[in-house]
PDB file of C-alpha atoms and ligand atoms in Angstrom:
ATOM      1  CA  MET A   1     110.299 121.848 107.528  1.00 70.00           C
ATOM      2  CA  ASP A   2     112.105 119.120 106.873  1.00 86.00           C
ATOM      3  CA  LYS A   3     110.208 115.755 106.529  1.00 97.00           C
ATOM      4  CA  CYS A   4     110.689 113.345 109.517  1.00 98.00           C
ATOM      5  CA  ALA A   5     111.413 109.949 109.376  1.00 98.00           C
ATOM      6  CA  ILE A   6     111.926 106.836 111.645  1.00 99.00           C
ATOM      7  CA  VAL A   7     114.004 103.711 110.798  1.00 99.00           C
ATOM      8  CA  THR A   8     114.323 100.742 112.949  1.00 99.00           C
ATOM      9  CA  GLY A   9     117.298  98.811 112.825  1.00 98.00           C
ATOM     10  CA  SER A  10     119.342 101.595 111.450  1.00 98.00           C
ATOM     11  CA  SER A  11     122.943 100.117 112.897  1.00 98.00           C
ATOM     12  CA  SER A  12     123.229  97.555 110.253  1.00 98.00           C
ATOM     13  CA  GLY A  13     122.368  96.249 106.634  1.00 98.00           C
ATOM     14  CA  LEU A  14     119.128  97.337 104.997  1.00 98.00           C
ATOM     15  CA  GLY A  15     118.347  99.915 107.707  1.00 98.00           C
ATOM     16  CA  PHE A  16     121.980 101.428 107.905  1.00 98.00           C
ATOM     17  CA  GLU A  17     121.648 101.906 103.839  1.00 98.00           C
ATOM     18  CA  ILE A  18     118.095 103.404 104.168  1.00 99.00           C
ATOM     19  CA  SER A  19     118.877 105.981 106.614  1.00 99.00           C
ATOM     20  CA  LYS A  20     121.700 107.115 104.424  1.00 98.00           C
ATOM     21  CA  SER A  21     119.503 107.213 101.342  1.00 98.00           C
ATOM     22  CA  LEU A  22     116.915 108.949 103.173  1.00 98.00           C
ATOM     23  CA  LEU A  23     119.453 111.198 104.629  1.00 98.00           C
ATOM     24  CA  ALA A  24     120.355 112.402 100.785  1.00 98.00           C
ATOM     25  CA  LEU A  25     116.850 112.935 100.204  1.00 97.00           C
ATOM     26  CA  GLY A  26     116.571 115.642 102.712  1.00 97.00           C
ATOM     27  CA  TYR A  27     114.916 113.712 105.778  1.00 98.00           C
ATOM     28  CA  LYS A  28     115.324 114.306 109.129  1.00 98.00           C
ATOM     29  CA  VAL A  29     116.147 110.889 110.296  1.00 98.00           C
ATOM     30  CA  PHE A  30     115.731 109.064 113.766  1.00 98.00           C
ATOM     31  CA  GLY A  31     117.562 106.015 113.614  1.00 98.00           C
ATOM     32  CA  GLY A  32     116.697 103.425 116.463  1.00 98.00           C
ATOM     33  CA  SER A  33     119.219 100.402 117.361  1.00 98.00           C
ATOM     34  CA  ARG A  34     120.313  98.572 120.322  1.00 98.00           C
ATOM     35  CA  SER A  35     124.132  98.827 119.243  1.00 98.00           C
ATOM     36  CA  GLY A  36     124.091 102.402 117.782  1.00 98.00           C
ATOM     37  CA  THR A  37     124.518 103.894 114.290  1.00 98.00           C
ATOM     38  CA  GLU A  38     127.698 104.804 113.019  1.00 98.00           C
ATOM     39  CA  ILE A  39     126.352 107.860 110.689  1.00 98.00           C
ATOM     40  CA  GLU A  40     127.829 111.317 111.199  1.00 98.00           C
ATOM     41  CA  HIS A  41     124.936 113.648 109.692  1.00 98.00           C
ATOM     42  CA  GLY A  42     123.535 116.684 110.671  1.00 98.00           C
ATOM     43  CA  ASN A  43     119.869 115.413 110.310  1.00 98.00           C
ATOM     44  CA  PHE A  44     120.550 112.016 111.919  1.00 98.00           C
ATOM     45  CA  TYR A  45     119.798 111.302 115.431  1.00 98.00           C
ATOM     46  CA  ASP A  46     121.105 108.095 116.753  1.00 98.00           C
ATOM     47  CA  VAL A  47     118.608 107.101 119.256  1.00 98.00           C
ATOM     48  CA  GLU A  48     118.955 103.991 121.665  1.00 98.00           C
ATOM     49  CA  LEU A  49     116.013 101.283 120.968  1.00 98.00           C
ATOM     50  CA  ASP A  50     115.336  97.950 122.125  1.00 98.00           C
ATOM     51  CA  LEU A  51     112.203  96.809 120.217  1.00 98.00           C
ATOM     52  CA  SER A  52     111.398  94.016 122.714  1.00 98.00           C
ATOM     53  CA  SER A  53     111.088  96.480 125.519  1.00 98.00           C
ATOM     54  CA  GLU A  54     108.083  98.824 126.086  1.00 98.00           C
ATOM     55  CA  GLU A  55     109.926 100.929 128.145  1.00 98.00           C
ATOM     56  CA  SER A  56     112.739 101.477 125.494  1.00 98.00           C
ATOM     57  CA  VAL A  57     110.219 102.243 122.932  1.00 98.00           C
ATOM     58  CA  GLU A  58     108.176 104.764 125.211  1.00 98.00           C
ATOM     59  CA  GLU A  59     111.811 106.477 126.006  1.00 98.00           C
ATOM     60  CA  PHE A  60     112.736 106.282 122.012  1.00 98.00           C
ATOM     61  CA  TYR A  61     109.596 108.264 121.386  1.00 98.00           C
ATOM     62  CA  GLU A  62     110.134 110.532 124.204  1.00 98.00           C
ATOM     63  CA  THR A  63     113.369 111.563 122.324  1.00 98.00           C
ATOM     64  CA  VAL A  64     111.777 111.946 119.127  1.00 98.00           C
ATOM     65  CA  ARG A  65     109.256 114.251 120.611  1.00 98.00           C
ATOM     66  CA  GLU A  66     112.109 116.742 121.622  1.00 98.00           C
ATOM     67  CA  PHE A  67     112.663 117.281 117.957  1.00 98.00           C
ATOM     68  CA  THR A  68     109.584 116.775 116.404  1.00 98.00           C
ATOM     69  CA  SER A  69     105.554 116.110 116.794  1.00 98.00           C
ATOM     70  CA  GLU A  70     105.082 114.885 113.117  1.00 98.00           C
ATOM     71  CA  ILE A  71     106.528 111.756 111.345  1.00 98.00           C
ATOM     72  CA  HIS A  72     106.343 111.663 107.467  1.00 98.00           C
ATOM     73  CA  LEU A  73     107.958 108.193 106.975  1.00 98.00           C
ATOM     74  CA  VAL A  74     108.285 104.715 109.441  1.00 98.00           C
ATOM     75  CA  ILE A  75     110.671 102.251 108.120  1.00 99.00           C
ATOM     76  CA  ASN A  76     109.574  99.039 110.344  1.00 99.00           C
ATOM     77  CA  ASN A  77     112.866  97.280 109.297  1.00 98.00           C
ATOM     78  CA  ALA A  78     114.453  95.842 112.475  1.00 98.00           C
ATOM     79  CA  GLY A  79     114.330  92.073 112.857  1.00 98.00           C
ATOM     80  CA  ILE A  80     116.250  88.990 113.794  1.00 98.00           C
ATOM     81  CA  CYS A  81     116.714  85.665 112.100  1.00 97.00           C
ATOM     82  CA  GLU A  82     118.029  82.158 113.510  1.00 95.00           C
ATOM     83  CA  MET A  83     118.059  78.882 111.640  1.00 94.00           C
ATOM     84  CA  SER A  84     117.443  75.923 113.605  1.00 94.00           C
ATOM     85  CA  PRO A  85     115.275  72.706 112.803  1.00 96.00           C
ATOM     86  CA  LEU A  86     112.264  73.067 114.971  1.00 98.00           C
ATOM     87  CA  THR A  87     112.932  70.407 117.458  1.00 98.00           C
ATOM     88  CA  GLU A  88     116.259  71.776 118.138  1.00 97.00           C
ATOM     89  CA  MET A  89     115.119  75.493 118.810  1.00 96.00           C
ATOM     90  CA  SER A  90     114.778  76.613 122.231  1.00 97.00           C
ATOM     91  CA  VAL A  91     111.620  78.463 123.485  1.00 98.00           C
ATOM     92  CA  GLU A  92     113.802  80.953 124.437  1.00 98.00           C
ATOM     93  CA  SER A  93     115.185  81.844 120.641  1.00 97.00           C
ATOM     94  CA  PHE A  94     111.520  81.157 119.525  1.00 98.00           C
ATOM     95  CA  GLU A  95     110.073  83.907 122.108  1.00 98.00           C
ATOM     96  CA  GLN A  96     112.719  86.192 121.297  1.00 98.00           C
ATOM     97  CA  HIS A  97     111.745  86.055 117.227  1.00 98.00           C
ATOM     98  CA  LEU A  98     108.280  86.795 118.369  1.00 98.00           C
ATOM     99  CA  ALA A  99     109.333  89.510 121.075  1.00 98.00           C
ATOM    100  CA  ILE A 100     111.505  91.448 118.052  1.00 98.00           C
ATOM    101  CA  ASN A 101     109.925  90.720 115.028  1.00 98.00           C
ATOM    102  CA  THR A 102     106.325  90.546 115.975  1.00 98.00           C
ATOM    103  CA  LEU A 103     105.628  92.470 119.542  1.00 98.00           C
ATOM    104  CA  GLY A 104     108.304  95.193 118.586  1.00 98.00           C
ATOM    105  CA  PRO A 105     106.426  96.624 115.203  1.00 98.00           C
ATOM    106  CA  PHE A 106     103.398  96.626 117.513  1.00 98.00           C
ATOM    107  CA  LEU A 107     105.161  98.461 120.265  1.00 98.00           C
ATOM    108  CA  LEU A 108     106.469 100.864 117.434  1.00 98.00           C
ATOM    109  CA  LEU A 109     102.964 101.559 115.838  1.00 98.00           C
ATOM    110  CA  LYS A 110     101.251 101.755 119.289  1.00 98.00           C
ATOM    111  CA  ASN A 111     103.326 104.375 120.081  1.00 98.00           C
ATOM    112  CA  LEU A 112     103.357 106.443 116.750  1.00 98.00           C
ATOM    113  CA  GLU A 113      99.674 107.533 116.646  1.00 97.00           C
ATOM    114  CA  SER A 114     100.473 110.833 118.178  1.00 97.00           C
ATOM    115  CA  PHE A 115     102.845 111.589 115.651  1.00 98.00           C
ATOM    116  CA  LEU A 116     100.774 110.601 112.301  1.00 98.00           C
ATOM    117  CA  ILE A 117      99.916 113.004 109.764  1.00 98.00           C
ATOM    118  CA  LYS A 118      96.695 112.724 108.213  1.00 97.00           C
ATOM    119  CA  ASN A 119      96.859 112.098 104.297  1.00 96.00           C
ATOM    120  CA  GLU A 120     100.803 112.031 104.504  1.00 96.00           C
ATOM    121  CA  THR A 121     102.164 109.310 106.927  1.00 98.00           C
ATOM    122  CA  HIS A 122     103.946 106.472 105.052  1.00 98.00           C
ATOM    123  CA  ILE A 123     104.596 103.142 106.879  1.00 98.00           C
ATOM    124  CA  ILE A 124     107.029 100.846 105.205  1.00 98.00           C
ATOM    125  CA  SER A 125     107.585  97.315 106.559  1.00 98.00           C
ATOM    126  CA  ILE A 126     110.393  95.287 105.745  1.00 98.00           C
ATOM    127  CA  LEU A 127     108.501  91.811 105.854  1.00 98.00           C
ATOM    128  CA  SER A 128     110.246  89.021 103.965  1.00 98.00           C
ATOM    129  CA  THR A 129     109.122  86.291 101.584  1.00 98.00           C
ATOM    130  CA  ALA A 130     108.924  84.270 104.876  1.00 98.00           C
ATOM    131  CA  ALA A 131     105.970  86.574 106.012  1.00 98.00           C
ATOM    132  CA  HIS A 132     103.965  84.089 103.065  1.00 95.00           C
ATOM    133  CA  TYR A 133     106.101  81.541 102.222  1.00 95.00           C
ATOM    134  CA  GLY A 134     107.422  78.793 104.434  1.00 96.00           C
ATOM    135  CA  TYR A 135     111.189  77.836 104.276  1.00 94.00           C
ATOM    136  CA  PRO A 136     112.457  74.860 106.604  1.00 95.00           C
ATOM    137  CA  ASN A 137     114.583  75.766 109.625  1.00 95.00           C
ATOM    138  CA  VAL A 138     113.185  79.086 110.332  1.00 96.00           C
ATOM    139  CA  SER A 139     109.829  77.939 111.999  1.00 98.00           C
ATOM    140  CA  ALA A 140     110.342  81.112 114.553  1.00 98.00           C
ATOM    141  CA  TYR A 141     111.041  83.418 111.971  1.00 98.00           C
ATOM    142  CA  ASN A 142     108.311  82.490 109.971  1.00 98.00           C
ATOM    143  CA  ALA A 143     105.836  82.648 112.539  1.00 98.00           C
ATOM    144  CA  SER A 144     107.185  85.922 113.564  1.00 98.00           C
ATOM    145  CA  LYS A 145     107.089  87.559 110.102  1.00 98.00           C
ATOM    146  CA  PHE A 146     103.376  85.945 109.417  1.00 98.00           C
ATOM    147  CA  GLY A 147     102.189  87.515 112.509  1.00 98.00           C
ATOM    148  CA  GLN A 148     103.696  91.084 111.746  1.00 98.00           C
ATOM    149  CA  LEU A 149     101.905  91.093 108.949  1.00 98.00           C
ATOM    150  CA  GLY A 150      98.456  89.947 110.533  1.00 98.00           C
ATOM    151  CA  MET A 151      99.121  92.702 112.613  1.00 98.00           C
ATOM    152  CA  LEU A 152      99.624  95.304 110.260  1.00 98.00           C
ATOM    153  CA  GLU A 153      96.760  94.164 107.913  1.00 98.00           C
ATOM    154  CA  SER A 154      94.476  94.538 110.977  1.00 98.00           C
ATOM    155  CA  LEU A 155      96.040  98.130 111.602  1.00 98.00           C
ATOM    156  CA  LYS A 156      95.656  99.269 108.317  1.00 97.00           C
ATOM    157  CA  LYS A 157      91.878  99.004 108.488  1.00 97.00           C
ATOM    158  CA  GLU A 158      91.792 100.784 112.091  1.00 98.00           C
ATOM    159  CA  TRP A 159      93.651 103.278 110.779  1.00 98.00           C
ATOM    160  CA  LYS A 160      91.697 104.065 107.493  1.00 97.00           C
ATOM    161  CA  GLU A 161      90.178 107.516 108.490  1.00 96.00           C
ATOM    162  CA  HIS A 162      93.838 108.814 108.982  1.00 97.00           C
ATOM    163  CA  LYS A 163      94.386 108.053 104.919  1.00 96.00           C
ATOM    164  CA  LEU A 164      98.001 106.531 105.584  1.00 97.00           C
ATOM    165  CA  ARG A 165      99.977 104.980 103.088  1.00 97.00           C
ATOM    166  CA  PHE A 166     100.902 101.324 104.087  1.00 97.00           C
ATOM    167  CA  THR A 167     103.738  99.563 102.286  1.00 98.00           C
ATOM    168  CA  ASN A 168     104.575  95.928 102.886  1.00 98.00           C
ATOM    169  CA  LEU A 169     107.866  94.618 101.241  1.00 98.00           C
ATOM    170  CA  PHE A 170     108.393  91.289 100.816  1.00 98.00           C
ATOM    171  CA  PRO A 171     112.176  90.572  99.582  1.00 98.00           C
ATOM    172  CA  GLY A 172     113.845  87.545  99.411  1.00 97.00           C
ATOM    173  CA  ALA A 173     117.248  86.870 100.519  1.00 97.00           C
ATOM    174  CA  ILE A 174     119.590  89.751 100.607  1.00 98.00           C
ATOM    175  CA  ASP A 175     123.451  89.763 101.109  1.00 97.00           C
ATOM    176  CA  THR A 176     123.436  91.407 104.622  1.00 97.00           C
ATOM    177  CA  PRO A 177     125.487  90.841 108.172  1.00 95.00           C
ATOM    178  CA  LEU A 178     121.924  89.132 109.059  1.00 96.00           C
ATOM    179  CA  TRP A 179     123.854  86.214 107.224  1.00 94.00           C
ATOM    180  CA  ASP A 180     127.201  86.403 108.939  1.00 91.00           C
ATOM    181  CA  LYS A 181     125.632  84.976 112.206  1.00 81.00           C
ATOM    182  CA  MET A 182     123.715  81.738 110.305  1.00 83.00           C
ATOM    183  CA  GLY A 183     126.844  80.228 109.062  1.00 72.00           C
ATOM    184  CA  THR A 184     124.677  78.506 106.316  1.00 71.00           C
ATOM    185  CA  LYS A 185     125.420  76.786 102.952  1.00 78.00           C
ATOM    186  CA  PHE A 186     123.701  79.478 100.730  1.00 86.00           C
ATOM    187  CA  SER A 187     125.748  81.232  98.075  1.00 88.00           C
ATOM    188  CA  ARG A 188     125.907  85.018  98.639  1.00 91.00           C
ATOM    189  CA  ASP A 189     125.461  84.964  94.805  1.00 92.00           C
ATOM    190  CA  LYS A 190     122.000  83.996  95.097  1.00 93.00           C
ATOM    191  CA  MET A 191     120.875  86.900  96.989  1.00 96.00           C
ATOM    192  CA  LEU A 192     120.327  90.150  96.089  1.00 98.00           C
ATOM    193  CA  LYS A 193     122.895  92.942  96.927  1.00 98.00           C
ATOM    194  CA  VAL A 194     121.807  95.544  99.410  1.00 98.00           C
ATOM    195  CA  SER A 195     122.225  98.226  96.402  1.00 98.00           C
ATOM    196  CA  GLU A 196     119.559  96.192  94.617  1.00 98.00           C
ATOM    197  CA  PHE A 197     117.384  96.092  97.417  1.00 98.00           C
ATOM    198  CA  MET A 198     117.749 100.362  97.394  1.00 98.00           C
ATOM    199  CA  GLU A 199     116.579 100.396  93.792  1.00 98.00           C
ATOM    200  CA  VAL A 200     113.297  99.305  94.732  1.00 98.00           C
ATOM    201  CA  PHE A 201     113.080 101.230  98.153  1.00 98.00           C
ATOM    202  CA  ASN A 202     114.222 104.322  96.475  1.00 98.00           C
ATOM    203  CA  PHE A 203     111.568 103.850  93.805  1.00 98.00           C
ATOM    204  CA  ILE A 204     108.782 103.697  96.611  1.00 98.00           C
ATOM    205  CA  VAL A 205     110.098 106.492  98.561  1.00 97.00           C
ATOM    206  CA  ARG A 206     110.560 108.695  95.280  1.00 96.00           C
ATOM    207  CA  SER A 207     107.043 107.843  93.864  1.00 96.00           C
ATOM    208  CA  PRO A 208     104.235 110.535  94.301  1.00 95.00           C
ATOM    209  CA  SER A 209     102.379 110.323  97.775  1.00 93.00           C
ATOM    210  CA  VAL A 210      99.365 109.387  96.076  1.00 92.00           C
ATOM    211  CA  ILE A 211     100.566 106.078  95.041  1.00 93.00           C
ATOM    212  CA  GLN A 212     100.590 103.133  97.570  1.00 89.00           C
ATOM    213  CA  PHE A 213     102.024 100.147  97.411  1.00 95.00           C
ATOM    214  CA  PRO A 214      99.992  97.623  99.181  1.00 96.00           C
ATOM    215  CA  GLU A 215     102.453  94.630  98.573  1.00 97.00           C
ATOM    216  CA  ILE A 216     105.830  94.104  96.466  1.00 98.00           C
ATOM    217  CA  THR A 217     107.321  91.006  96.310  1.00 98.00           C
ATOM    218  CA  PHE A 218     110.961  90.920  94.809  1.00 98.00           C
ATOM    219  CA  LEU A 219     113.978  88.325  94.866  1.00 97.00           C
ATOM    220  CA  HIS A 220     116.781  87.134  93.233  1.00 97.00           C
ATOM    221  CA  ARG A 221     116.172  85.514  89.717  1.00 96.00           C
ATOM    222  CA  GLU A 222     117.530  82.513  90.734  1.00 92.00           C
ATOM    223  CA  GLY A 223     114.334  81.829  92.720  1.00 90.00           C
ATOM    224  CA  TYR A 224     113.639  81.116  96.500  1.00 90.00           C
ATOM    225  CA  LEU A 225     116.161  80.147  98.801  1.00 85.00           C
ATOM    226  CA  GLU A 226     115.770  76.740  99.874  1.00 78.00           C
TER     227      GLU A 226
HETATM  228  N1  LIG B   1     119.086  89.950 104.969  1.00 82.29           N
HETATM  229  C1  LIG B   1     117.863  89.316 104.142  1.00 82.29           C
HETATM  230  O1  LIG B   1     118.012  88.304 103.516  1.00 82.29           O
HETATM  231  C2  LIG B   1     116.414  89.594 104.468  1.00 82.29           C
HETATM  232  C3  LIG B   1     115.392  89.355 103.557  1.00 82.29           C
HETATM  233  C4  LIG B   1     114.248  89.572 103.949  1.00 82.29           C
HETATM  234  C5  LIG B   1     113.660  90.454 104.953  1.00 82.29           C
HETATM  235  N2  LIG B   1     114.923  90.849 105.712  1.00 82.29           N
HETATM  236  C6  LIG B   1     114.599  91.898 106.853  1.00 82.29           C
HETATM  237  O2  LIG B   1     114.972  93.208 106.527  1.00 82.29           O
HETATM  238  C7  LIG B   1     115.351  93.767 108.131  1.00 82.29           C
HETATM  239  C8  LIG B   1     116.641  93.866 108.213  1.00 82.29           C
HETATM  240  O3  LIG B   1     117.592  92.822 108.203  1.00 82.29           O
HETATM  241  P1  LIG B   1     119.170  92.874 107.734  1.00 82.29           P
HETATM  242  O4  LIG B   1     119.420  92.014 106.559  1.00 82.29           O
HETATM  243  O5  LIG B   1     119.168  94.301 107.455  1.00 82.29           O
HETATM  244  O6  LIG B   1     119.702  92.447 108.876  1.00 82.29           O
HETATM  245  P2  LIG B   1     120.802  93.002 109.848  1.00 82.29           P
HETATM  246  O7  LIG B   1     122.072  93.432 109.325  1.00 82.29           O
HETATM  247  O8  LIG B   1     121.222  92.121 110.978  1.00 82.29           O
HETATM  248  O9  LIG B   1     120.021  94.149 110.806  1.00 82.29           O
HETATM  249  C9  LIG B   1     119.147  94.033 111.696  1.00 82.29           C
HETATM  250  C10 LIG B   1     118.883  95.433 112.505  1.00 82.29           C
HETATM  251  O10 LIG B   1     118.001  94.987 113.080  1.00 82.29           O
HETATM  252  C11 LIG B   1     118.361  95.788 114.607  1.00 82.29           C
HETATM  253  N3  LIG B   1     117.761  95.030 115.617  1.00 82.29           N
HETATM  254  C12 LIG B   1     117.661  93.818 115.867  1.00 82.29           C
HETATM  255  N4  LIG B   1     117.073  93.601 117.123  1.00 82.29           N
HETATM  256  C13 LIG B   1     116.632  94.400 117.570  1.00 82.29           C
HETATM  257  C14 LIG B   1     116.074  95.105 118.668  1.00 82.29           C
HETATM  258  N5  LIG B   1     115.844  94.027 119.500  1.00 82.29           N
HETATM  259  N6  LIG B   1     115.853  96.330 118.872  1.00 82.29           N
HETATM  260  C15 LIG B   1     116.066  97.490 117.648  1.00 82.29           C
HETATM  261  N7  LIG B   1     116.673  96.997 116.581  1.00 82.29           N
HETATM  262  C16 LIG B   1     116.792  95.869 116.835  1.00 82.29           C
HETATM  263  C17 LIG B   1     119.930  95.388 114.626  1.00 82.29           C
HETATM  264  O11 LIG B   1     120.335  96.675 115.471  1.00 82.29           O
HETATM  265  P3  LIG B   1     121.107  96.160 116.978  1.00 82.29           P
HETATM  266  O12 LIG B   1     121.365  94.739 116.986  1.00 82.29           O
HETATM  267  O13 LIG B   1     121.914  97.343 116.925  1.00 82.29           O
HETATM  268  O14 LIG B   1     120.028  96.373 117.753  1.00 82.29           O
HETATM  269  C18 LIG B   1     120.190  95.887 113.096  1.00 82.29           C
HETATM  270  O15 LIG B   1     120.252  97.151 113.050  1.00 82.29           O
HETATM  271  C19 LIG B   1     114.753  92.264 108.997  1.00 82.29           C
HETATM  272  O16 LIG B   1     113.665  92.489 109.480  1.00 82.29           O
HETATM  273  C20 LIG B   1     114.966  91.219 108.408  1.00 82.29           C
HETATM  274  O17 LIG B   1     113.824  90.091 108.709  1.00 82.29           O
HETATM  275  C21 LIG B   1     115.804  90.384 105.607  1.00 82.29           C
END
């Protein structure tokens, strides 16, 4: 039987490259996003998903259930980030960060339980250095990622008896379309390339299944962007 993986945010950036890499490793991949993923592959399932909607997350899993009852790998990746001084940020934007970056992973994992495989399922979360380091002008993003980390740390203990693997990644800035919408002053030369991120990701995914990586922080040698 093929191993099965879920990738949230497969339509762009890291999720898109992760999906292609997992397909090359032989996984059946269920990619979730709002806009759809342009990957043509016999083992890729492009599934509509809006993580900010409980109904959409449930429908996503109903589709996955048509093909498998077991998930080996979950890539909790989708996320948004907007830059704005706190005093200029709207309540709506702050709430949207929490809805997608914090509540979204909560809904993803809440609905995952019946697909878990004891001693097997690996949950890799693409957090950010912003999950434990405060940057200026991203208060909503910081809050949503700190919150997501707290949720994951609690769940890790609740699901201890399943003997799963939880890997939390804390990358620094990576040159993806995420930055296109931000129009910032930051030089892309001081960001990791997606291919460099993938070196770390593939190392983790290919490692023997007895190894877990509770926390990995990695960033460009130029240091934190701020
Ligand atoms: N790029 C960086 O510098 C960096 C650094 C550290 C961590 N990260 C984290 O890495 C993850 C991926 O970021 P990226 O750089 O690859 O960004 P990206 O290119 O903007 O991709 C974001 C992905 O998230 C999906 N998404 C957004 N809102 C969604 C929703 N409501 N429901 C389902 N999917 C949704 C998008 O798909 P649709 O719009 O089609 O729904 C898209 O596929 C994020 O969690 C981000 O915080 C990024």
